[in-house]
XYZ file of C-alpha atoms in Angstrom:
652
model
C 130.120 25.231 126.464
C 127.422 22.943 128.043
C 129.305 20.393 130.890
C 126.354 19.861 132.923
C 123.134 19.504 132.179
C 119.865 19.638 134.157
C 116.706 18.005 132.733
C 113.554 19.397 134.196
C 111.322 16.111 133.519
C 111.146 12.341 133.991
C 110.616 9.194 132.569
C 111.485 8.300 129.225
C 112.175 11.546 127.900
C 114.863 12.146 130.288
C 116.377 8.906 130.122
C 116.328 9.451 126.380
C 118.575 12.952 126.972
C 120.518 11.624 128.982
C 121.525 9.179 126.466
C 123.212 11.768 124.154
C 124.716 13.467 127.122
C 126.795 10.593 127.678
C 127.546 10.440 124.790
C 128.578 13.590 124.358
C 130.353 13.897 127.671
C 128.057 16.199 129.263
C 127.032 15.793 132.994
C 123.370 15.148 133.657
C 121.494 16.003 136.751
C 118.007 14.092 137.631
C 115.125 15.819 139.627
C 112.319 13.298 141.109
C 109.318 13.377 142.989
C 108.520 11.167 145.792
C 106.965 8.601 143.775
C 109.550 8.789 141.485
C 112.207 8.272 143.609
C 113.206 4.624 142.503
C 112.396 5.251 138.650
C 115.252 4.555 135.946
C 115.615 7.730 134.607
C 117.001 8.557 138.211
C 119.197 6.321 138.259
C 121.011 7.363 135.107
C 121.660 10.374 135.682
C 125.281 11.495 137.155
C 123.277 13.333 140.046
C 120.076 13.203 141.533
C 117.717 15.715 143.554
C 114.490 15.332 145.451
C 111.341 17.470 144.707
C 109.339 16.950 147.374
C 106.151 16.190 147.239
C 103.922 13.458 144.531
C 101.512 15.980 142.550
C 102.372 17.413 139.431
C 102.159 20.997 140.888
C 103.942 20.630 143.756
C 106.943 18.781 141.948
C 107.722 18.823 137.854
C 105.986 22.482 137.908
C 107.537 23.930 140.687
C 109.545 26.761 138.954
C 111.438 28.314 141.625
C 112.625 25.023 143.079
C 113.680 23.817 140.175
C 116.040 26.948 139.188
C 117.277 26.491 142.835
C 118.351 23.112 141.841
C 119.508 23.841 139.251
C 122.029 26.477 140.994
C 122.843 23.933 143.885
C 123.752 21.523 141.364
C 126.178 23.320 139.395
C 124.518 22.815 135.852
C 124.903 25.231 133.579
C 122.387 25.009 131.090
C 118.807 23.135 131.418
C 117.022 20.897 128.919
C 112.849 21.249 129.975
C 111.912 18.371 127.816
C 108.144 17.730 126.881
C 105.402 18.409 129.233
C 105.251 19.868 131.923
C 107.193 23.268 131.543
C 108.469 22.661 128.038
C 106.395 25.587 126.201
C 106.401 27.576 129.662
C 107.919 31.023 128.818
C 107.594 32.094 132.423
C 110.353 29.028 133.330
C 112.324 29.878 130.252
C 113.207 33.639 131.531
C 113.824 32.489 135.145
C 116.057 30.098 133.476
C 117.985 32.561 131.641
C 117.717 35.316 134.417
C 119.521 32.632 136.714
C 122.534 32.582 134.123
C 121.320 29.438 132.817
C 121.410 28.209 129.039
C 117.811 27.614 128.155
C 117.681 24.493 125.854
C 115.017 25.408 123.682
C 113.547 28.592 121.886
C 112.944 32.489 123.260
C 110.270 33.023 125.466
C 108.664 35.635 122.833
C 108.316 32.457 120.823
C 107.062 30.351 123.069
C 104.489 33.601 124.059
C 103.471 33.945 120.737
C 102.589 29.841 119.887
C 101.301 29.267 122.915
C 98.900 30.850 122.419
C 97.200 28.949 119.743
C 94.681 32.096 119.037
C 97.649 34.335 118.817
C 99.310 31.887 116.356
C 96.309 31.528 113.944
C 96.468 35.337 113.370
C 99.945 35.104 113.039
C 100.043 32.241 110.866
C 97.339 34.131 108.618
C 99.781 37.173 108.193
C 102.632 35.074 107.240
C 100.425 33.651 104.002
C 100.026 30.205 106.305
C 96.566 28.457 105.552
C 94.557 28.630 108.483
C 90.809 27.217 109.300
C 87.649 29.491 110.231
C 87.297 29.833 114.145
C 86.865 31.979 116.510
C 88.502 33.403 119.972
C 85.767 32.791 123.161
C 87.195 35.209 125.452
C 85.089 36.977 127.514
C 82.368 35.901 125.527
C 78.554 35.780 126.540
C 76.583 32.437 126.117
C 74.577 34.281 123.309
C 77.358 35.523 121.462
C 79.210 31.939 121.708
C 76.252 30.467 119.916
C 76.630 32.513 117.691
C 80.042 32.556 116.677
C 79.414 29.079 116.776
C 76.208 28.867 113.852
C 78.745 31.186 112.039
C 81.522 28.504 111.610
C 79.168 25.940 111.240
C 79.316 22.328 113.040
C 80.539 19.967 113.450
C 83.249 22.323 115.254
C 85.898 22.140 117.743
C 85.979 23.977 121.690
C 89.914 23.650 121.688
C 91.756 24.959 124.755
C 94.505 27.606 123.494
C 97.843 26.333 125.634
C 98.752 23.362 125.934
C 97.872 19.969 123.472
C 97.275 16.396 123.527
C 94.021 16.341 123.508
C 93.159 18.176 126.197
C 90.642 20.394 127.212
C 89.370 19.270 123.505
C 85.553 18.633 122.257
C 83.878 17.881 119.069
C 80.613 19.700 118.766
C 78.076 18.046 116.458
C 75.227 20.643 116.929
C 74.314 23.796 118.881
C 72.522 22.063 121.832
C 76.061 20.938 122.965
C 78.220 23.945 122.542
C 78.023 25.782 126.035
C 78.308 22.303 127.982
C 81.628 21.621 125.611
C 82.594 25.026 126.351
C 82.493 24.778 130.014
C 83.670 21.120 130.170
C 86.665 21.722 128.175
C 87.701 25.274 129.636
C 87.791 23.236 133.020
C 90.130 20.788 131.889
C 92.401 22.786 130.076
C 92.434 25.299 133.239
C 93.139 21.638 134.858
C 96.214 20.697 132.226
C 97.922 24.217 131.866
C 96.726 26.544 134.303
C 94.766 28.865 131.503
C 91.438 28.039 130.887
C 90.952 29.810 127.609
C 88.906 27.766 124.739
C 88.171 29.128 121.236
C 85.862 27.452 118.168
C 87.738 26.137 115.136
C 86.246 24.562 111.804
C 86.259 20.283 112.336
C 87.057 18.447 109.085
C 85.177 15.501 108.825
C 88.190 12.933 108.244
C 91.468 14.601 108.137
C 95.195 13.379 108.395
C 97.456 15.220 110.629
C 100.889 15.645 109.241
C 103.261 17.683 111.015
C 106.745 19.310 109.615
C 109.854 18.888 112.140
C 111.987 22.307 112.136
C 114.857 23.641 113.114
C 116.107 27.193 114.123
C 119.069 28.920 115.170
C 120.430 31.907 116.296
C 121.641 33.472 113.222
C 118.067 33.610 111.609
C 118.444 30.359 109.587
C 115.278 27.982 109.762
C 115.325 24.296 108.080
C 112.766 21.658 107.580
C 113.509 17.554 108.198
C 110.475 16.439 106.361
C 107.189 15.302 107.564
C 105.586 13.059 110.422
C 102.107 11.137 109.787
C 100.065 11.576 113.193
C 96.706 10.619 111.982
C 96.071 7.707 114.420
C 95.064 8.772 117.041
C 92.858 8.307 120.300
C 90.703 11.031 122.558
C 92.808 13.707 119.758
C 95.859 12.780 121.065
C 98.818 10.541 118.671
C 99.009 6.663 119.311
C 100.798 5.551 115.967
C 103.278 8.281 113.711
C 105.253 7.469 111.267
C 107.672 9.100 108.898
C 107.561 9.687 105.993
C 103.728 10.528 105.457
C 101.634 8.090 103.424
C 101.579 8.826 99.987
C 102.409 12.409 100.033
C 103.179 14.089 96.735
C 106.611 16.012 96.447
C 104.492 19.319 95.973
C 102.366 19.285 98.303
C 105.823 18.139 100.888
C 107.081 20.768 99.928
C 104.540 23.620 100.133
C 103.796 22.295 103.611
C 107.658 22.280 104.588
C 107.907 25.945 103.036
C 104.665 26.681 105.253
C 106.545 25.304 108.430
C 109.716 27.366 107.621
C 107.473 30.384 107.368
C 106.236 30.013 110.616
C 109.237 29.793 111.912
C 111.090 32.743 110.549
C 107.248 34.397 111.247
C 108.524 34.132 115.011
C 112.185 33.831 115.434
C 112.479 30.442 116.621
C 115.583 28.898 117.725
C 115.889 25.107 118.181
C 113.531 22.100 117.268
C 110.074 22.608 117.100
C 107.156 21.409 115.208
C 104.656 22.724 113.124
C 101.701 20.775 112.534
C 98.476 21.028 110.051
C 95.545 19.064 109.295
C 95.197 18.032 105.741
C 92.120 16.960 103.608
C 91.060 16.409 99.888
C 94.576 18.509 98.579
C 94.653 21.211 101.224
C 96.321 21.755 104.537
C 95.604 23.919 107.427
C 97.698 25.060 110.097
C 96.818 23.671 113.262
C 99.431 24.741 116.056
C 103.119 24.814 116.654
C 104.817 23.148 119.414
C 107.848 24.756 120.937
C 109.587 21.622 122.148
C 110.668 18.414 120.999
C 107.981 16.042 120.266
C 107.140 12.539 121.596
C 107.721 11.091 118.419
C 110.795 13.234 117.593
C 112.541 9.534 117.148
C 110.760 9.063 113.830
C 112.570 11.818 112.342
C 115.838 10.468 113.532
C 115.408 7.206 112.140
C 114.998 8.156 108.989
C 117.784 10.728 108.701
C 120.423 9.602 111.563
C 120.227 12.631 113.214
C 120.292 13.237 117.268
C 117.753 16.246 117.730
C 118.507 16.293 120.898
C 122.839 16.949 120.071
C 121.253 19.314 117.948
C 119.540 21.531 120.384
C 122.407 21.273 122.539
C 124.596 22.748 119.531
C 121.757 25.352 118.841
C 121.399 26.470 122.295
C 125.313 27.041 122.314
C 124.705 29.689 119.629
C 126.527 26.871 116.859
C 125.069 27.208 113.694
C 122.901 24.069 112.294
C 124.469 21.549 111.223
C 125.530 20.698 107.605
C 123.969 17.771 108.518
C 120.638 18.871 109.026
C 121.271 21.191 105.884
C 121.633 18.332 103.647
C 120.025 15.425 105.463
C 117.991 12.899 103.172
C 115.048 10.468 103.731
C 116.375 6.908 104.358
C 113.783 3.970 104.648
C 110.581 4.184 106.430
C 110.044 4.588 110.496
C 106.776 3.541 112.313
C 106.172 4.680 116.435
C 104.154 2.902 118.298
C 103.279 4.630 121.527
C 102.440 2.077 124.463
C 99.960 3.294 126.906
C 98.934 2.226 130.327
C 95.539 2.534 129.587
C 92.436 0.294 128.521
C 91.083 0.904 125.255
C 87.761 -1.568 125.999
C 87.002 0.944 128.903
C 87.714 4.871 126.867
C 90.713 4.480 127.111
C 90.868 5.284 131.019
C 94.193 5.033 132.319
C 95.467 2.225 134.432
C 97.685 2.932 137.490
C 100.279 -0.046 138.842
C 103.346 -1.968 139.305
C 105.016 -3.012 135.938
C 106.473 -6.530 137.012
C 108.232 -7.334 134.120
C 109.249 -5.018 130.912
C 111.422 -6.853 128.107
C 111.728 -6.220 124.790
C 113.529 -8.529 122.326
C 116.801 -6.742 120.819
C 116.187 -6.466 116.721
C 117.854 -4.987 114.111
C 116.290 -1.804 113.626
C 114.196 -1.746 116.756
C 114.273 0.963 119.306
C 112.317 1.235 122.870
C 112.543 4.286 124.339
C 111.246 3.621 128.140
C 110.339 5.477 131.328
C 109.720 2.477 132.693
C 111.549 -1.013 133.796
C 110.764 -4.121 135.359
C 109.585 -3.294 138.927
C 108.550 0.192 137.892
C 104.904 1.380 139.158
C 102.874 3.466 136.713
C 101.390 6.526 139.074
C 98.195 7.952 139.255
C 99.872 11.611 139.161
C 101.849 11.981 135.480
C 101.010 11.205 131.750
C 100.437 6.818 131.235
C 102.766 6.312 128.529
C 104.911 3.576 129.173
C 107.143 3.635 126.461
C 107.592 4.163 122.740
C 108.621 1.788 120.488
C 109.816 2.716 117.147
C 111.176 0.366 114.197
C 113.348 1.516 111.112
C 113.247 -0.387 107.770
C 113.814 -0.309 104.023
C 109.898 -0.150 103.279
C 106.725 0.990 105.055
C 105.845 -2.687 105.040
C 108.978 -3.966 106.784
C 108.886 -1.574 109.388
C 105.422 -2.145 110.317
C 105.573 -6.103 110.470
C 108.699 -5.461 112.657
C 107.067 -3.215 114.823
C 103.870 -5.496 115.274
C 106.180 -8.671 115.406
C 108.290 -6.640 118.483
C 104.872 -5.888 120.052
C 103.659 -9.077 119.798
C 107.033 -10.908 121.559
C 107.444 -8.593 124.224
C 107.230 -9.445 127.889
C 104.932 -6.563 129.313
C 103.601 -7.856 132.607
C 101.444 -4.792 133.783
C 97.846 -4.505 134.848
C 96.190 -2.910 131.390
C 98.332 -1.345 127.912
C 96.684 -0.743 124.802
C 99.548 -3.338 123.550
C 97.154 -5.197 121.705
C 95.188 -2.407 120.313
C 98.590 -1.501 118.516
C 99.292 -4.880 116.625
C 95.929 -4.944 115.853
C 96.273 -1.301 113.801
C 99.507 -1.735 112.609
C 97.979 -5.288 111.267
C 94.828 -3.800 109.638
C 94.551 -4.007 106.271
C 93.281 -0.235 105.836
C 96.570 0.688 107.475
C 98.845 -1.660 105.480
C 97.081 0.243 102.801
C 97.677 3.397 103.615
C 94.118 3.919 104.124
C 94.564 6.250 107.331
C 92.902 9.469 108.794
C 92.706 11.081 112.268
C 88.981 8.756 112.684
C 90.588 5.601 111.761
C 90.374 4.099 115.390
C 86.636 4.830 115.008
C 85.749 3.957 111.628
C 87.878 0.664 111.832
C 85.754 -0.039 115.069
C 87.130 0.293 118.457
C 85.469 -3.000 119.804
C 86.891 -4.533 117.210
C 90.171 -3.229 117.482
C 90.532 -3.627 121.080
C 89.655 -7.303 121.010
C 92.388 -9.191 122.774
C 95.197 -10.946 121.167
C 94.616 -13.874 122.649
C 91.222 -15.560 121.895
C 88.643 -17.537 124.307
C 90.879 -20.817 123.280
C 94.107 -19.062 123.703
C 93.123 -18.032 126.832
C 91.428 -21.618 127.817
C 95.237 -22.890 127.028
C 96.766 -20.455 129.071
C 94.970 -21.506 131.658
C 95.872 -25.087 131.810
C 99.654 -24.217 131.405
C 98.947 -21.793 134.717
C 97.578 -24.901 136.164
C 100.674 -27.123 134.903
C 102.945 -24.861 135.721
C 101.570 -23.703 139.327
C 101.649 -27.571 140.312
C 105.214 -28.184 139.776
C 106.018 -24.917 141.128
C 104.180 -25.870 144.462
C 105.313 -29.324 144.900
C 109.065 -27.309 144.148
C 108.574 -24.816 146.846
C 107.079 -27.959 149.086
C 110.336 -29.930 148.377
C 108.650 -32.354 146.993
C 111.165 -34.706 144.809
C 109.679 -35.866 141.291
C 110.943 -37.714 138.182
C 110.440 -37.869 134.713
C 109.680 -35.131 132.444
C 109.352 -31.949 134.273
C 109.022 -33.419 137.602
C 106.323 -35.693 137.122
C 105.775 -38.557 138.942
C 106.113 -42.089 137.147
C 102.411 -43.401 138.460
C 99.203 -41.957 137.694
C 97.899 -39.252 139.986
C 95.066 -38.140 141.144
C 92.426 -35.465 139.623
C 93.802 -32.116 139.873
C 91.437 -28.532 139.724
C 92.633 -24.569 139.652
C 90.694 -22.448 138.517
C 91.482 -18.601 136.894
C 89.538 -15.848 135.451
C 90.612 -13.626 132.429
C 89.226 -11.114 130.042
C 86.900 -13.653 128.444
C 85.858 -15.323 131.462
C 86.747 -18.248 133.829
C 88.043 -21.308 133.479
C 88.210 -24.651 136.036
C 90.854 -26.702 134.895
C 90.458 -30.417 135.984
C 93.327 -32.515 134.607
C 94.767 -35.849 135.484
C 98.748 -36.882 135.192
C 100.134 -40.162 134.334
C 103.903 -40.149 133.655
C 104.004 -38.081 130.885
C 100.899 -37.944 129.768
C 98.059 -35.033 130.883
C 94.520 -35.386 130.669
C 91.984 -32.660 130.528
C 88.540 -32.791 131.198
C 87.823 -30.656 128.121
C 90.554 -32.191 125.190
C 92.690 -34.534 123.701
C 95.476 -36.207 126.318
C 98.283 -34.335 125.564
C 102.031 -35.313 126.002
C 104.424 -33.174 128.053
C 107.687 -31.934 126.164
C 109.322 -29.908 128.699
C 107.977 -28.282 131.985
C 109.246 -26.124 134.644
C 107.727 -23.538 136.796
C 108.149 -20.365 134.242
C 107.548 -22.575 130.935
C 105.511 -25.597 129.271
C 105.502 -26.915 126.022
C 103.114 -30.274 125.259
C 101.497 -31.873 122.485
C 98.556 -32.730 121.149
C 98.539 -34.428 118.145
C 100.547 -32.848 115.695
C 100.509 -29.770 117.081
C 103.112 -28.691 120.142
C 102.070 -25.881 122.256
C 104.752 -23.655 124.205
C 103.707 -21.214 127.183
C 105.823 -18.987 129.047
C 104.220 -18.502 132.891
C 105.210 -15.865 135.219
C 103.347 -15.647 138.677
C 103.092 -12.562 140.787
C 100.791 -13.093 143.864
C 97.265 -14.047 142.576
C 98.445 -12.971 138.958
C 99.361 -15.104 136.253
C 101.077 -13.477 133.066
C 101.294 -16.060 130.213
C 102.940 -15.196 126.692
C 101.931 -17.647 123.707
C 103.168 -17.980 120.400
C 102.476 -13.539 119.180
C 100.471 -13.275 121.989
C 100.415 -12.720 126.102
C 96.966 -12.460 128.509
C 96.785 -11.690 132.228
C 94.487 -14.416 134.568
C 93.943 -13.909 138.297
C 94.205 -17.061 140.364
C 90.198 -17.751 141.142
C 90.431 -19.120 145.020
C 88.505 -22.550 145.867
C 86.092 -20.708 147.873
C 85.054 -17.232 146.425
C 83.622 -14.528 148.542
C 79.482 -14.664 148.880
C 77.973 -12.688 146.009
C 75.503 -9.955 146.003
C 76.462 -8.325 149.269
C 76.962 -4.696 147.152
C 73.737 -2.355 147.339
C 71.277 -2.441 144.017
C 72.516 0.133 141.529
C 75.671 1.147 142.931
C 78.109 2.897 140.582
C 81.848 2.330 140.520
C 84.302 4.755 139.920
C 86.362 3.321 136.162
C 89.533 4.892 137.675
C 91.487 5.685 140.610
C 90.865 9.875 140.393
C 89.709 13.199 142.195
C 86.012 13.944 142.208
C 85.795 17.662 140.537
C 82.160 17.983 140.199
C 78.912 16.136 141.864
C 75.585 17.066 139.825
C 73.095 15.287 141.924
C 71.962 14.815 145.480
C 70.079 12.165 147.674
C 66.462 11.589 146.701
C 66.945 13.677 143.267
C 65.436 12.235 139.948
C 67.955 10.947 137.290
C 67.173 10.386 133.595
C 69.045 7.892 131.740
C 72.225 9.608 130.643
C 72.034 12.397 133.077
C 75.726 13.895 134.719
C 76.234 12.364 137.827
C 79.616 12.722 138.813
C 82.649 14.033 137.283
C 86.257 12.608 137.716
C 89.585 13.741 137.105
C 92.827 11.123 136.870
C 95.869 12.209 134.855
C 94.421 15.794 133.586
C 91.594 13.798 132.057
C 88.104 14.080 132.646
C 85.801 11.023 132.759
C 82.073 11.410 133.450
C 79.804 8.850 135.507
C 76.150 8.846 133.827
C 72.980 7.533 134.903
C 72.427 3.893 133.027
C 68.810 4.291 133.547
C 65.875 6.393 134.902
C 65.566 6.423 138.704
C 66.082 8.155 142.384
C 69.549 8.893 143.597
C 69.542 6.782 146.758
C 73.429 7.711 148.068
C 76.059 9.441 146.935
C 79.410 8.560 148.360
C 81.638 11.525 148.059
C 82.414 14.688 148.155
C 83.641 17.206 145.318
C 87.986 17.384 146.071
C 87.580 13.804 147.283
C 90.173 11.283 146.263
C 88.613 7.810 145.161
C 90.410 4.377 144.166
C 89.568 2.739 141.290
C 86.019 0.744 141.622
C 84.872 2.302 144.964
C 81.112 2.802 144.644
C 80.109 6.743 144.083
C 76.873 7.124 144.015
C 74.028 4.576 144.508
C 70.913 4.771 141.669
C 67.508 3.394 142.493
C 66.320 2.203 139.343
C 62.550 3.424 138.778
């Protein structure tokens, strides 16, 4: 019997284990990092040890240490989570070699689908359907090419272990293959330590459905139904949802009796997932992931089952469940995954302190969070803040509850893609149904990413900073006031503040007179209420209402569905144009991996410059126009912080 359990991961999806432990009764033990040391997830566990050290490698990957801890801290079993070591059949053995109860399936399992070349042949003996590709390994450039022309393009370079989309690249024609090749063998040596890629057939707009299963140790394998995963970003899942959009009860089943296949095909024992690609009728197996998955809480919305109870039971030899046996579809569940990240800029992720996190309780709502007010989101482990998941009768309910949730939640960080989310989950294609895994960029990603709040919005939120910032000065000055909010009963002088947001900056001049404002730019508008944190006035018929929280220089305001982040713009800016000519910023705080160019070389537009790496991603810096490479910054290993120039262009 499990009493105490180790989980060898952070953030949300150990909070989220911990959650049925204590339920359960079972004891939970916490590892952290240095920079993790203050997180939640730390907190909540019933004991705590330090990995020393900030880096992935040197913490969260850190076998040995961890089985040590493991030991010290009397668990008896350990739960590896996602990422990280969760498909690592090296850290599975140790596990069970230290006398350990592995929470999760054999290592020969995990060998055999980790491996995603291994599992296509696999797959292809079992009867599974399986796209045209081919394995890279110790290939020749020649013979790449031509495996390549074979398959035809567009085509995939996919890296064989590991997932979320990286050390992934689409291949439109054969000038690009070897550069993919190389570029995404790096990264996915980068991600997971094995830097083999192989080709695969791309389907030119495909969903991606996947098929939650469940093994045990008596050679029984079930299916709980299907996931839709087809919105997605850089090949990696923003938005799932269960179940799939308008998905016949053949074809659900053929793909579940596909999944189960696989499963028996390899023994496995616990929850897992297998997941295809589907287009015009026909699916394709794509890989199978030997963990739970991030959206995991889809399929437990819809059924009432606790995957993770049931891993727990599985890994204990139990049997599955009746429960799972027999389990039915109940209503519709949508995930929303929220993303410190900026989708106007590809996406790059964002690293910093998360002032405020709140989400309104609602029926049918869950937020499953690594994160909490006063947490900082680090440079060194995945961006994903949380994921929010809502649970309804109909696709439609869940969906406007989800947005609606998204919309009214108080997310004071630098960057999410928060408003990227409503803004799919509010498309009409979606509401539709129409969905695939190009959605994002048929739909438009400009468009898409737009903020929430508008030029006028933002203009509005502006003069409530400036409302709000008054009072809150003449407060924290002492300065006694009457009437409404603190305003004086005379008429005052001309007031200016000026702030800067995403679509531009704004010098607010108003003048007060008892209850009355006055802004330069429109109507006189009457003040309802005002303190420091909140306004509400009215112009007209129409009352405006403004939440305000201030930070430093930063100004957070959430409107009425909508929230935008200004930056207090001082009286007297810095001079301008001190910075060199042609001096290019890094988009990211990062590691420089690779520097293609030297002083006094020639650049043509689009041209490599420099490569970065920040959270296992790889972002390249291109030349924006012809010209001579007058400085370059760095050097390859350096660390850089986000905007520090790299390398200086002299435009021809």
């Amino acid at each position: 019997m499990i009493t105490r359990l180790l989980v060898a991961n952070r953030g949300e999806i150990a909070r989220r284990i911990f959650r049925t432990c204590r339920r359960l009764g079972v004891e939970t033990v916490a590892i952290f990092s240095d920079v993790d040391r203050d997180e939640p997830h730390v907190d909540e566990a019933d004991h705590a040890f330090h990995l020393p050290g900030v880096s992935a490698a040197e913490t969260y990957l850190d076998i040995d240490r961890i089985i040590a801890i493991a030991s010290e801290s009397g668990a008896d079993a350990v739960h590896p989570g996602y990422g990280f070591l969760a498909e690592n059949a090296v850290f599975a053995e140790k596990v069970v070699g230290a006398g350990l109860v592995w929470v999760g399936p054999t290592p020969e399992s995990m060998r055999q689908m980790g491996s995603k070349i291994e599992a296509k042949a696999l797959m292809a003996g079992a009867g599974v359907p399986i796209l045209p590709g081919a394995d890279l390994s110790d290939l020749q450039p020649d013979d790449i090419q031509t495996h390549g022309n074979d398959i035809g393009y567009p085509l995939l370079v996919k890296a064989s272990a590991g997932g979320g989309g990286k050390g992934m690249r689409i291949v439109e024609s054969p000038d690009g293959l070897l550069v993919a090749v190389e570029g995404a063998s790096r990264e996915a040596n980068s991600a997971f330590g094995d830097d083999t890629v192989f080709l695969e057939r791309y389907l030119t707009s495909p969903r991606h459905i996947e098929i939650q299963i469940i093994g045990d140790t008596h050679g029984e394998v079930v299916s709980l139904f299907e996931r839709e995963c087809s919105i997605q970003r850089r090949h990696q899942k923003i938005i799932e949802e269960s179940p799939a959009v308008g998905l016949d009860e053949d074809i659900r089943r053929q793909m579940s009796e596909a999944a189960v296949a696989a499963g028996k095909t390899v023994g496995y024992i616990g929850a897992g997932t297998v997941e295809f690609v589907f287009e015009d009728g026909h699916f394709y197996f794509l890989e199978m992931n030997t963990r739970l998955q991030v959206e995991h809480a889809v399929t437990e919305m819809i059924t009432g089952l606790d995957l993770v109870e049931i891993q727990l039971q599985i890994a204990q030899s139990l049997p599955i469940p009746d429960g799972v046996r027999h389990a039915a579809i109940t209503g519709h569940a949508v995930e929303a995954r929220l993303y410190a990240e900026d989708p106007e800029n590809d996406f790059l992720p964002v690293i910093g302190k998360v002032e405020r996190f709140e989400f309104e309780e609602r029926a049918g709502l869950r937020v499953d969070s690594g994160v909490e007010s006063g947490s900082t989101i680090s440079i060194h482990y995945d961006p994903m803040v949380a994921k929010v998941i809502a649970h309804a009768d109909t696709r439609a309910d869940a969906t406007l509850l989800l947005s609606e949730s998204l919309r009214s939640a108080r997310i004071h960080a630098t960057t999410t893609n928060r408003d990227l989310l409503v803004r799919v989950l509010e498309d009409p294609e979606y509401l539709e149904g129409k969905i695939d895994t190009h959605f994002l960029e048929r739909r438009g990603i400009a468009q898409l990413s737009r903020p929430l709040a508008d030029e006028e919005d933002e203009m509005a939120a502006a003069e409530a900073c400036a409302l709000t910032d008054q009072l809150a000065a003449r407060q924290s000055a002492r300065v006694l006031a009457t009437l409404p909010g603190g305003w004086r009963n005379q008429s005052s002088i001309p007031q200016r503040r000026g702030y800067a947001g995403k679509h531009g900056e704004y010098l607010i001049s108003y003048r007060l007179d008892g209850d009355q404002v006055a802004f330069t730019f429109g109507e006189t508008a009457r003040i309802i209420s005002l303190d420091p944190a909140h306004v509400a006035y009215a112009r007209g018929d129409a009352t405006t209402e403004f939440q305000v929280s201030r930070y430093g220089d930063l100004r957070f305001v959430d409107g009425n569905g909508w929230a935008t982040r200004l930056v207090t713009v001082p009286r007297f800016p810095p001079p301008e144009g001190l910075e060199t000519t042609g001096s290019l910023h890094s988009p990211m705080p990062g590691k420089i991996i690779r520097i293609e160019v030297a002083v006094e070389d020639h650049v043509e537009e689009g041209d490599t410059l420099v490569v970065i790496e920040a959270m296992k991603m790889e972002h390249t810096i291109k030349a924006p126009y012809p010209g001579t490479i007058e400085a370059v910054k760095f050097t390859e290993g350096s660390q850089v912080a986000a905007d520090a120039v790299l390398v200086v262009v002299r435009p021809d």
